[in-house]
C-alpha cells in the first residue's frame, strides 16, 4: 500500500476519532429509509426498522426521508415536508418503473435473497440495477436539498447501499452512516450478485457501516480485504477505494419497560378475552413473522407436525398460533409462500384436529403492538426459527413481555442475530424438525426455576443493549466520539 495513502488514511481516522463532535451535535439528524412509516396509535407494525427509527426520532427530533408508499402517474418526485410532532417528514413518490426496478426488482429480487443466503432465489437484471441506482440518486437529491453543513445522515438497510455514493457525487462532505438490519453474507455468497464490486465501492462512501452481529461485520471486512484490495486500520476501520470507512457492531434492541407495560392489557380487552375463551388452559406456542421465505415458516410447520407425531399426550393440550402479516404481495414468490402455508396449515389440522381442538391457527394478518404484547405474555413458548435473520426483534419482544414470576420459554434459531445475545434461549437449527420438536417438549416440561433463571439472564442482556443504547452507540461513533 502506498505510504502517502496510508498516512492520509491514518490522519482521517484520527480526525474521525477526535472528531467533529461539536459541529455534529450542533446539526440535525437526518434519517433516510425506504419507507417513512411512523406508527399511528392502534395500527399494526412489524417492528424492526420502523420501531427503532421512530423511537430515535421521537426522542431526538429530526428529519425522516423515505418513500411515501405511493406510485405516481406524474413520475417520481420529492414532496414537501410535513411535521408530525418532533419529527419532520419528507416523502418521495415513485414512478411505476422506479417501483418495479428498484423495489420489486433489485432490492427484493436480487439483494434480499442473497443477503439471506438464498442466492438460488435471486433474479438479477441490469435494468433493475439501473433503477436501484436511480432511486438512490432521487433520495440523495432529497437529502442534499435539506442538508445543512453540520447535519449528520443516518441511512437504513439494503435499499440504500448506493445513497452515500450519490451524495458524494453531489459534493456532500457531511458525515454519513448506514445501518444494515439484514445479515451480510460471506464473501463468496455476496459475489453472486453480478455488481457486487459496484455495491462495495458505494458502501465504502459511508463513514460508518453498522452491522447486527460480529459475523456480519467480519463477512464485509473479509470481502473488502480479499476482493477489493482493502487494508485494515486501527479501530475496526478499513482503507478501500481511496477512503477510510469504519465498521461496527450495533445489535438493535427494544424498550423493555414499555413492552412489559403493553403486555398487561386492560381487564375489559375484548380480543384477549376471546383468546382466553378459545384456548382455555391449553399451552400456547406463538410465532409472529412477516410472510417471507427467510423466516422458515414452512419448516416450522413441519417441525410442529413432528412434535405432534412424537408427543401424543400433548395433543389437545397445545395450540400453535402463527401470525404472518402479508409482505410484498405483488412479488410472485411471496404469493406462492402464502398458498403453500395455507395448504400446510390445512393438511396438519386435517390430520390432527378434534371437534374441540384446532392444533394450528394460521392468521395471515397483522396486529397492533398493543395486542401483540399481551399475546406474547400469554404464550408459554415463543417459537422464532428464521432460516437467517439480521436480528429478529420478535424474539426480544417476546422475552421482554414475559411475566418474570412465571415466564415463557424462547425457542430461537441459531441463525437469527438475536442468538448472539440471547444465549439462555433454547437454540435450535431451523433445518432440523426433530431438534425443534425436542426443544418444544423441553420448553413445555421446563421447571419454573429454570424458566425464571433463563428469563432473568436474557432480560439482563436486553437492558444492557436497549434500543436507546443501540441508537446512542451508533450515532456516537458516527459523530466521532471516542
Coordinates of C-alpha atoms in Angstrom, one line a residue:
X1 CA 0.0 0.0 0.0
X2 CA 1.3 3.5 -0.9
X3 CA 2.8 5.2 2.2
X4 CA 1.2 8.5 1.3
X5 CA -2.2 7.0 1.0
X6 CA -1.7 5.0 4.2
X7 CA -0.6 8.2 6.1
X8 CA -3.6 10.1 4.8
X9 CA -5.8 7.2 6.0
X10 CA -4.4 7.3 9.5
X11 CA -4.9 11.1 9.6
X12 CA -8.5 10.7 8.5
X13 CA -9.0 8.1 11.2
X14 CA -7.5 10.3 13.9
X15 CA -9.7 13.2 12.8
X16 CA -12.8 11.0 12.9
X17 CA -12.0 9.7 16.4
X18 CA -11.2 13.1 17.8
X19 CA -13.8 14.4 15.6
X20 CA -16.4 16.7 14.7
X21 CA -18.4 16.2 17.9
X22 CA -19.1 19.9 18.5
X23 CA -20.2 20.5 14.9
X24 CA -22.1 17.3 14.6
X25 CA -24.0 17.9 17.8
X26 CA -24.9 21.4 16.5
X27 CA -26.6 19.9 13.4
X28 CA -29.6 17.8 12.9
X29 CA -30.1 14.1 12.5
X30 CA -31.4 13.2 9.0
X31 CA -32.7 9.6 8.8
X32 CA -33.2 8.0 5.4
X33 CA -35.0 4.7 4.9
X34 CA -37.0 3.0 2.2
X35 CA -40.3 3.8 3.9
X36 CA -41.4 6.6 6.2
X37 CA -43.8 4.8 8.5
X38 CA -44.4 6.4 11.9
X39 CA -46.6 4.1 13.8
X40 CA -50.0 5.6 14.5
X41 CA -51.8 4.5 17.7
X42 CA -53.5 1.2 17.2
X43 CA -52.1 0.4 13.8
X44 CA -50.2 -2.9 13.0
X45 CA -46.5 -2.8 12.9
X46 CA -43.8 -5.3 12.1
X47 CA -41.3 -3.6 14.4
X48 CA -37.6 -3.6 13.4
X49 CA -36.5 -0.6 11.4
X50 CA -39.8 1.3 11.9
X51 CA -39.9 0.9 15.7
X52 CA -36.2 1.6 16.1
X53 CA -36.1 4.7 13.9
X54 CA -39.4 6.1 15.2
X55 CA -38.1 5.8 18.8
X56 CA -34.8 7.6 17.9
X57 CA -36.5 10.5 16.2
X58 CA -39.3 10.8 18.8
X59 CA -36.6 11.2 21.4
X60 CA -34.2 13.4 19.4
X61 CA -36.3 15.2 16.8
X62 CA -35.1 15.5 13.2
X63 CA -35.9 14.9 9.6
X64 CA -37.0 11.5 8.2
X65 CA -36.9 11.0 4.4
X66 CA -38.3 8.0 2.6
X67 CA -40.8 6.6 0.1
X68 CA -44.4 7.6 0.7
X69 CA -45.7 4.2 -0.4
X70 CA -47.5 5.8 -3.4
X71 CA -46.9 5.1 -7.1
X72 CA -47.5 8.3 -9.0
X73 CA -48.6 8.8 -12.6
X74 CA -46.7 12.1 -12.5
X75 CA -43.4 10.2 -12.1
X76 CA -41.0 10.0 -9.2
X77 CA -41.0 13.3 -7.2
X78 CA -39.9 14.8 -3.9
X79 CA -42.9 16.0 -1.9
X80 CA -43.0 19.0 0.6
X81 CA -42.0 18.4 4.2
X82 CA -44.7 17.7 6.8
X83 CA -44.5 18.0 10.6
X84 CA -45.5 15.1 12.9
X85 CA -44.7 16.1 16.5
X86 CA -41.0 16.4 16.9
X87 CA -40.4 14.6 13.6
X88 CA -40.3 16.3 10.2
X89 CA -41.2 14.0 7.4
X90 CA -40.3 14.3 3.7
X91 CA -41.6 11.6 1.4
X92 CA -40.9 10.7 -2.2
X93 CA -43.5 9.3 -4.7
X94 CA -42.2 6.7 -7.1
X95 CA -43.0 6.3 -10.8
X96 CA -44.2 2.8 -11.7
X97 CA -40.9 2.0 -13.4
X98 CA -38.9 3.0 -10.4
X99 CA -41.0 0.9 -8.1
X100 CA -40.7 -2.1 -10.3
X101 CA -37.0 -1.9 -10.9
X102 CA -35.8 -0.5 -7.6
X103 CA -38.2 -2.1 -5.1
X104 CA -39.7 -5.2 -6.6
X105 CA -36.6 -5.7 -8.8
X106 CA -33.1 -5.2 -7.5
X107 CA -33.8 -4.6 -3.8
X108 CA -36.2 -7.6 -3.2
X109 CA -35.5 -10.0 -6.0
X110 CA -31.7 -9.7 -6.1
X111 CA -30.3 -8.2 -2.8
X112 CA -32.7 -9.6 -0.3
X113 CA -32.3 -13.3 -1.2
X114 CA -28.5 -13.0 -1.4
X115 CA -28.2 -11.2 1.9
X116 CA -30.2 -14.1 3.4
X117 CA -28.0 -16.8 1.8
X118 CA -30.7 -17.7 -0.7
X119 CA -28.7 -17.0 -3.9
X120 CA -30.7 -19.6 -5.9
X121 CA -33.8 -17.4 -5.5
X122 CA -32.1 -14.2 -6.7
X123 CA -33.1 -12.7 -10.0
X124 CA -30.8 -10.0 -11.4
X125 CA -31.2 -7.7 -14.4
X126 CA -29.1 -4.7 -15.4
X127 CA -32.3 -2.6 -15.9
X128 CA -33.3 -3.3 -12.3
X129 CA -29.9 -2.3 -11.0
X130 CA -30.2 1.0 -13.1
X131 CA -33.5 1.6 -11.4
X132 CA -32.0 0.9 -8.0
X133 CA -29.2 3.5 -8.6
X134 CA -31.7 6.0 -10.0
X135 CA -33.9 5.8 -6.8
X136 CA -30.8 6.1 -4.6
X137 CA -30.0 9.3 -6.6
X138 CA -33.5 10.5 -6.0
X139 CA -33.2 10.0 -2.3
X140 CA -29.8 11.7 -2.4
X141 CA -31.4 14.8 -4.1
X142 CA -34.0 15.0 -1.3
X143 CA -31.2 14.8 1.3
X144 CA -28.9 17.3 -0.4
X145 CA -31.7 19.8 -0.7
X146 CA -32.4 19.6 3.0
X147 CA -28.8 19.3 4.2
X148 CA -27.1 21.9 6.3
X149 CA -23.3 21.8 6.7
X150 CA -23.4 20.3 10.2
X151 CA -26.1 17.7 9.7
X152 CA -25.5 14.0 10.1
X153 CA -27.1 11.5 7.8
X154 CA -28.2 8.0 9.1
X155 CA -29.3 5.7 6.3
X156 CA -31.0 2.3 6.9
X157 CA -30.8 -1.0 5.3
X158 CA -30.2 -2.7 1.9
X159 CA -32.4 -0.4 -0.1
X160 CA -29.8 2.4 0.3
X161 CA -26.4 0.9 -0.3
X162 CA -25.8 3.5 -3.0
X163 CA -27.0 6.6 -1.2
X164 CA -23.7 7.7 0.1
X165 CA -22.0 7.4 -3.3
X166 CA -24.8 9.5 -4.8
X167 CA -24.4 12.1 -2.1
X168 CA -20.6 12.2 -2.6
X169 CA -21.1 12.8 -6.3
X170 CA -23.1 15.9 -5.3
X171 CA -20.2 17.2 -3.3
X172 CA -21.6 16.3 0.1
X173 CA -18.9 16.0 2.8
X174 CA -21.2 15.5 5.8
X175 CA -20.8 12.5 8.0
X176 CA -22.8 9.6 6.5
X177 CA -23.6 6.3 8.2
X178 CA -25.7 3.3 7.3
X179 CA -27.0 0.5 9.5
X180 CA -27.8 -2.8 7.9
X181 CA -30.8 -4.5 9.5
X182 CA -30.2 -7.6 7.4
X183 CA -27.4 -10.1 7.6
X184 CA -24.3 -9.5 5.4
X185 CA -23.3 -12.8 3.8
X186 CA -20.0 -14.5 3.3
X187 CA -17.8 -13.0 0.5
X188 CA -18.5 -16.0 -1.9
X189 CA -22.2 -15.5 -1.5
X190 CA -22.1 -11.7 -1.9
X191 CA -20.1 -12.2 -5.1
X192 CA -23.1 -14.0 -6.7
X193 CA -24.5 -10.5 -7.3
X194 CA -23.0 -9.5 -10.6
X195 CA -22.5 -5.9 -9.5
X196 CA -21.0 -6.8 -6.1
X197 CA -17.9 -4.7 -6.7
X198 CA -20.0 -1.6 -7.5
X199 CA -22.1 -2.1 -4.3
X200 CA -19.0 -2.5 -2.2
X201 CA -17.4 0.7 -3.7
X202 CA -20.7 2.5 -3.0
X203 CA -20.9 1.2 0.6
X204 CA -17.4 2.5 1.3
X205 CA -18.5 6.0 0.6
X206 CA -20.1 6.0 4.0
X207 CA -18.1 7.0 7.0
X208 CA -19.6 4.3 9.2
X209 CA -21.2 1.0 8.4
X210 CA -23.1 -0.7 11.2
X211 CA -24.0 -4.4 11.4
X212 CA -26.2 -6.5 13.7
X213 CA -23.5 -9.1 14.6
X214 CA -19.8 -9.6 14.5
X215 CA -20.1 -12.4 11.9
X216 CA -21.8 -9.9 9.6
X217 CA -19.1 -7.3 10.2
X218 CA -16.4 -9.8 9.6
X219 CA -18.0 -11.0 6.4
X220 CA -17.9 -7.5 5.0
X221 CA -14.4 -6.9 6.2
X222 CA -13.3 -10.2 4.6
X223 CA -14.8 -9.2 1.3
X224 CA -13.1 -5.8 1.3
X225 CA -9.7 -7.3 2.2
X226 CA -9.8 -10.2 -0.2
X227 CA -11.8 -8.8 -3.2
X228 CA -11.3 -5.0 -3.1
X229 CA -7.6 -4.7 -2.2
X230 CA -8.6 -3.2 1.1
X231 CA -6.4 -2.7 4.2
X232 CA -7.1 -2.9 7.9
X233 CA -6.6 0.2 10.0
X234 CA -6.9 0.6 13.8
X235 CA -10.3 0.8 15.4
X236 CA -12.2 -1.5 13.0
X237 CA -11.5 0.8 10.1
X238 CA -10.8 -0.1 6.5
X239 CA -8.9 1.7 3.8
X240 CA -10.7 0.9 0.5
X241 CA -11.4 2.6 -2.8
X242 CA -9.3 5.6 -1.6
X243 CA -11.4 6.2 1.5
X244 CA -11.4 5.3 5.2
X245 CA -14.6 3.6 6.4
X246 CA -15.3 2.4 9.9
X247 CA -17.3 -0.6 10.8
X248 CA -19.0 -1.6 14.0
X249 CA -21.5 -4.0 15.6
X250 CA -24.7 -2.4 17.0
X251 CA -27.3 -5.1 17.9
X252 CA -30.7 -3.3 17.7
X253 CA -32.7 -3.6 20.9
X254 CA -36.1 -3.0 22.4
X255 CA -37.5 -0.8 25.2
X256 CA -38.1 -3.5 27.9
X257 CA -40.2 -1.4 30.3
X258 CA -42.5 -0.1 27.7
X259 CA -43.1 -3.6 26.3
X260 CA -43.8 -5.1 29.8
X261 CA -46.4 -2.3 30.4
X262 CA -48.0 -3.0 27.0
X263 CA -48.1 -6.7 27.9
X264 CA -50.7 -6.1 30.6
X265 CA -53.9 -5.5 28.7
X266 CA -56.9 -3.7 30.3
X267 CA -59.2 -6.0 32.2
X268 CA -62.0 -5.4 29.6
X269 CA -59.9 -6.1 26.5
X270 CA -62.3 -8.0 24.2
X271 CA -59.6 -9.5 21.9
X272 CA -57.7 -11.1 24.8
X273 CA -60.9 -12.3 26.4
X274 CA -61.7 -14.1 23.1
X275 CA -58.3 -15.6 23.0
X276 CA -58.6 -16.9 26.6
X277 CA -62.0 -18.3 25.9
X278 CA -60.9 -20.1 22.8
X279 CA -57.8 -21.8 24.2
X280 CA -58.8 -22.1 27.8
X281 CA -55.9 -23.6 29.8
X282 CA -54.1 -25.0 26.8
X283 CA -50.4 -24.3 26.4
X284 CA -49.8 -21.7 23.7
X285 CA -47.0 -21.5 21.3
X286 CA -46.7 -18.3 19.4
X287 CA -44.8 -17.1 16.3
X288 CA -45.0 -13.7 14.6
X289 CA -43.3 -13.1 11.3
X290 CA -43.6 -11.3 8.1
X291 CA -44.7 -13.6 5.3
X292 CA -41.2 -14.3 3.9
X293 CA -39.1 -17.3 2.8
X294 CA -36.3 -16.2 5.1
X295 CA -38.5 -16.8 8.2
X296 CA -38.6 -20.6 7.8
X297 CA -42.4 -20.8 8.2
X298 CA -42.9 -24.0 6.2
X299 CA -40.1 -25.7 8.0
X300 CA -41.6 -24.5 11.3
X301 CA -45.0 -26.0 10.4
X302 CA -43.2 -29.3 9.6
X303 CA -41.4 -29.2 13.0
X304 CA -44.7 -28.7 14.8
X305 CA -46.2 -31.6 13.0
X306 CA -43.2 -33.7 14.1
X307 CA -43.8 -32.5 17.6
X308 CA -47.4 -33.7 17.5
X309 CA -46.3 -37.0 16.0
X310 CA -43.8 -37.7 18.8
X311 CA -45.8 -36.4 21.7
X312 CA -49.3 -37.9 21.5
X313 CA -50.1 -36.9 25.1
X314 CA -49.7 -33.2 24.1
X315 CA -52.5 -33.4 21.5
X316 CA -55.5 -31.4 22.6
X317 CA -53.4 -29.6 25.2
X318 CA -51.2 -27.3 22.9
X319 CA -52.2 -24.7 20.4
X320 CA -49.7 -23.2 17.9
X321 CA -50.6 -19.6 16.8
X322 CA -48.7 -18.4 13.8
X323 CA -49.3 -14.8 12.9
X324 CA -47.9 -13.9 9.5
X325 CA -48.8 -10.5 8.0
X326 CA -48.6 -10.4 4.2
X327 CA -45.4 -9.0 2.8
X328 CA -44.6 -7.8 -0.7
X329 CA -47.8 -9.4 -2.0
X330 CA -47.2 -8.1 -5.5
X331 CA -44.0 -10.2 -5.8
X332 CA -44.8 -13.6 -7.3
X333 CA -42.6 -15.7 -5.0
X334 CA -44.4 -14.3 -1.9
X335 CA -47.8 -15.3 -3.2
X336 CA -46.5 -18.8 -3.6
X337 CA -45.3 -18.8 0.0
X338 CA -48.8 -17.8 1.2
X339 CA -50.5 -20.6 -0.8
X340 CA -48.1 -23.2 0.4
X341 CA -48.5 -22.2 4.1
X342 CA -52.3 -22.3 3.7
X343 CA -52.1 -25.8 2.3
X344 CA -49.7 -27.0 5.0
X345 CA -51.9 -25.5 7.8
X346 CA -55.0 -27.2 6.4
X347 CA -53.2 -30.5 6.0
X348 CA -51.8 -30.5 9.6
X349 CA -55.2 -29.5 11.0
X350 CA -56.9 -32.1 8.9
X351 CA -54.6 -34.8 10.3
X352 CA -54.7 -33.9 14.0
X353 CA -57.7 -31.7 14.8
X354 CA -60.6 -32.8 17.0
X355 CA -64.0 -31.4 17.4
X356 CA -62.9 -29.3 20.3
X357 CA -59.3 -28.6 19.3
X358 CA -57.5 -26.9 16.4
X359 CA -53.8 -27.6 16.7
X360 CA -52.5 -24.9 14.4
X361 CA -54.0 -21.4 13.9
X362 CA -52.6 -19.6 11.0
X363 CA -53.5 -15.9 10.7
X364 CA -52.4 -14.0 7.6
X365 CA -53.0 -10.6 9.1
X366 CA -51.2 -8.0 11.3
X367 CA -51.9 -6.9 14.8
X368 CA -51.2 -3.7 16.7
X369 CA -48.3 -3.8 19.2
X370 CA -50.9 -3.2 22.0
X371 CA -52.4 -6.6 21.0
X372 CA -49.2 -8.5 20.2
X373 CA -47.5 -7.8 23.6
X374 CA -50.4 -9.4 25.7
X375 CA -50.3 -12.4 23.3
X376 CA -46.6 -12.8 23.9
X377 CA -47.2 -12.6 27.7
X378 CA -50.0 -15.3 27.5
X379 CA -47.8 -17.7 25.5
X380 CA -45.8 -20.5 27.1
X381 CA -43.4 -20.6 24.2
X382 CA -42.1 -18.1 21.7
X383 CA -41.1 -20.0 18.6
X384 CA -38.7 -17.9 16.5
X385 CA -36.9 -20.0 13.9
X386 CA -35.9 -18.0 10.8
X387 CA -33.5 -19.6 8.4
X388 CA -31.4 -16.4 8.5
X389 CA -32.2 -13.1 10.1
X390 CA -30.3 -9.9 10.8
X391 CA -31.6 -9.7 14.4
X392 CA -35.3 -10.6 14.9
X393 CA -36.9 -8.3 17.4
X394 CA -39.8 -10.6 17.9
X395 CA -37.5 -12.8 19.9
X396 CA -36.5 -9.8 22.1
X397 CA -40.1 -8.5 22.4
X398 CA -41.3 -12.0 23.5
X399 CA -38.7 -12.1 26.3
X400 CA -39.5 -8.5 27.4
X401 CA -43.2 -9.2 27.5
X402 CA -43.0 -12.1 29.9
X403 CA -44.1 -12.0 33.5
X404 CA -40.8 -12.7 35.4
X405 CA -42.7 -14.6 38.1
X406 CA -44.0 -17.2 35.5
X407 CA -42.1 -16.6 32.2
X408 CA -42.5 -18.5 29.0
X409 CA -39.6 -20.1 27.1
X410 CA -37.9 -18.8 23.9
X411 CA -37.1 -21.3 21.2
X412 CA -34.7 -19.5 18.9
X413 CA -32.9 -20.2 15.6
X414 CA -29.2 -20.2 15.9
X415 CA -29.1 -18.3 12.6
X416 CA -31.0 -15.3 14.0
X417 CA -28.8 -12.4 15.0
X418 CA -30.6 -12.4 18.4
X419 CA -29.0 -15.8 19.1
X420 CA -25.6 -14.0 19.6
X421 CA -27.1 -12.3 22.7
X422 CA -30.0 -14.5 23.9
X423 CA -27.8 -17.5 24.8
X424 CA -30.3 -18.6 27.5
X425 CA -32.9 -19.3 24.9
X426 CA -33.3 -22.9 23.6
X427 CA -31.2 -22.5 20.4
X428 CA -32.1 -24.8 17.5
X429 CA -31.1 -25.4 13.9
X430 CA -34.2 -24.4 11.8
X431 CA -33.3 -27.0 9.2
X432 CA -33.8 -29.8 11.8
X433 CA -37.5 -30.6 12.6
X434 CA -36.6 -33.2 15.2
X435 CA -34.4 -30.7 17.1
X436 CA -37.2 -28.1 17.1
X437 CA -39.8 -30.7 18.2
X438 CA -37.5 -31.8 21.1
X439 CA -37.0 -28.2 22.1
X440 CA -40.8 -27.6 22.2
X441 CA -41.2 -30.6 24.5
X442 CA -38.3 -29.5 26.7
X443 CA -39.8 -26.0 26.9
X444 CA -43.2 -27.3 27.9
X445 CA -41.6 -29.5 30.6
X446 CA -39.1 -27.0 31.9
X447 CA -39.3 -26.4 35.7
X448 CA -40.3 -22.9 36.8
X449 CA -36.9 -22.2 38.5
X450 CA -35.1 -22.9 35.2
X451 CA -37.5 -20.7 33.3
X452 CA -37.0 -17.9 35.7
X453 CA -33.2 -18.2 35.6
X454 CA -33.1 -18.2 31.8
X455 CA -35.5 -15.3 31.5
X456 CA -33.6 -13.2 34.0
X457 CA -30.3 -13.8 32.1
X458 CA -31.9 -12.7 28.8
X459 CA -33.5 -9.7 30.4
X460 CA -30.2 -8.5 31.7
X461 CA -28.9 -8.6 28.1
X462 CA -31.9 -6.7 26.8
X463 CA -31.5 -4.0 29.4
X464 CA -27.8 -3.7 28.6
X465 CA -28.4 -3.5 24.8
X466 CA -31.6 -1.5 24.7
X467 CA -33.0 0.5 21.7
X468 CA -31.6 3.6 23.3
X469 CA -28.1 2.1 23.7
X470 CA -28.2 1.0 20.0
X471 CA -29.1 4.5 18.8
X472 CA -26.6 6.3 21.1
X473 CA -23.7 4.0 20.3
X474 CA -24.2 4.2 16.5
X475 CA -24.7 8.0 16.4
X476 CA -21.8 8.5 18.9
X477 CA -19.5 6.6 16.6
X478 CA -20.8 8.4 13.6
X479 CA -20.2 11.7 15.3
X480 CA -16.7 10.8 16.1
X481 CA -17.0 10.2 19.8
X482 CA -14.2 8.1 21.3

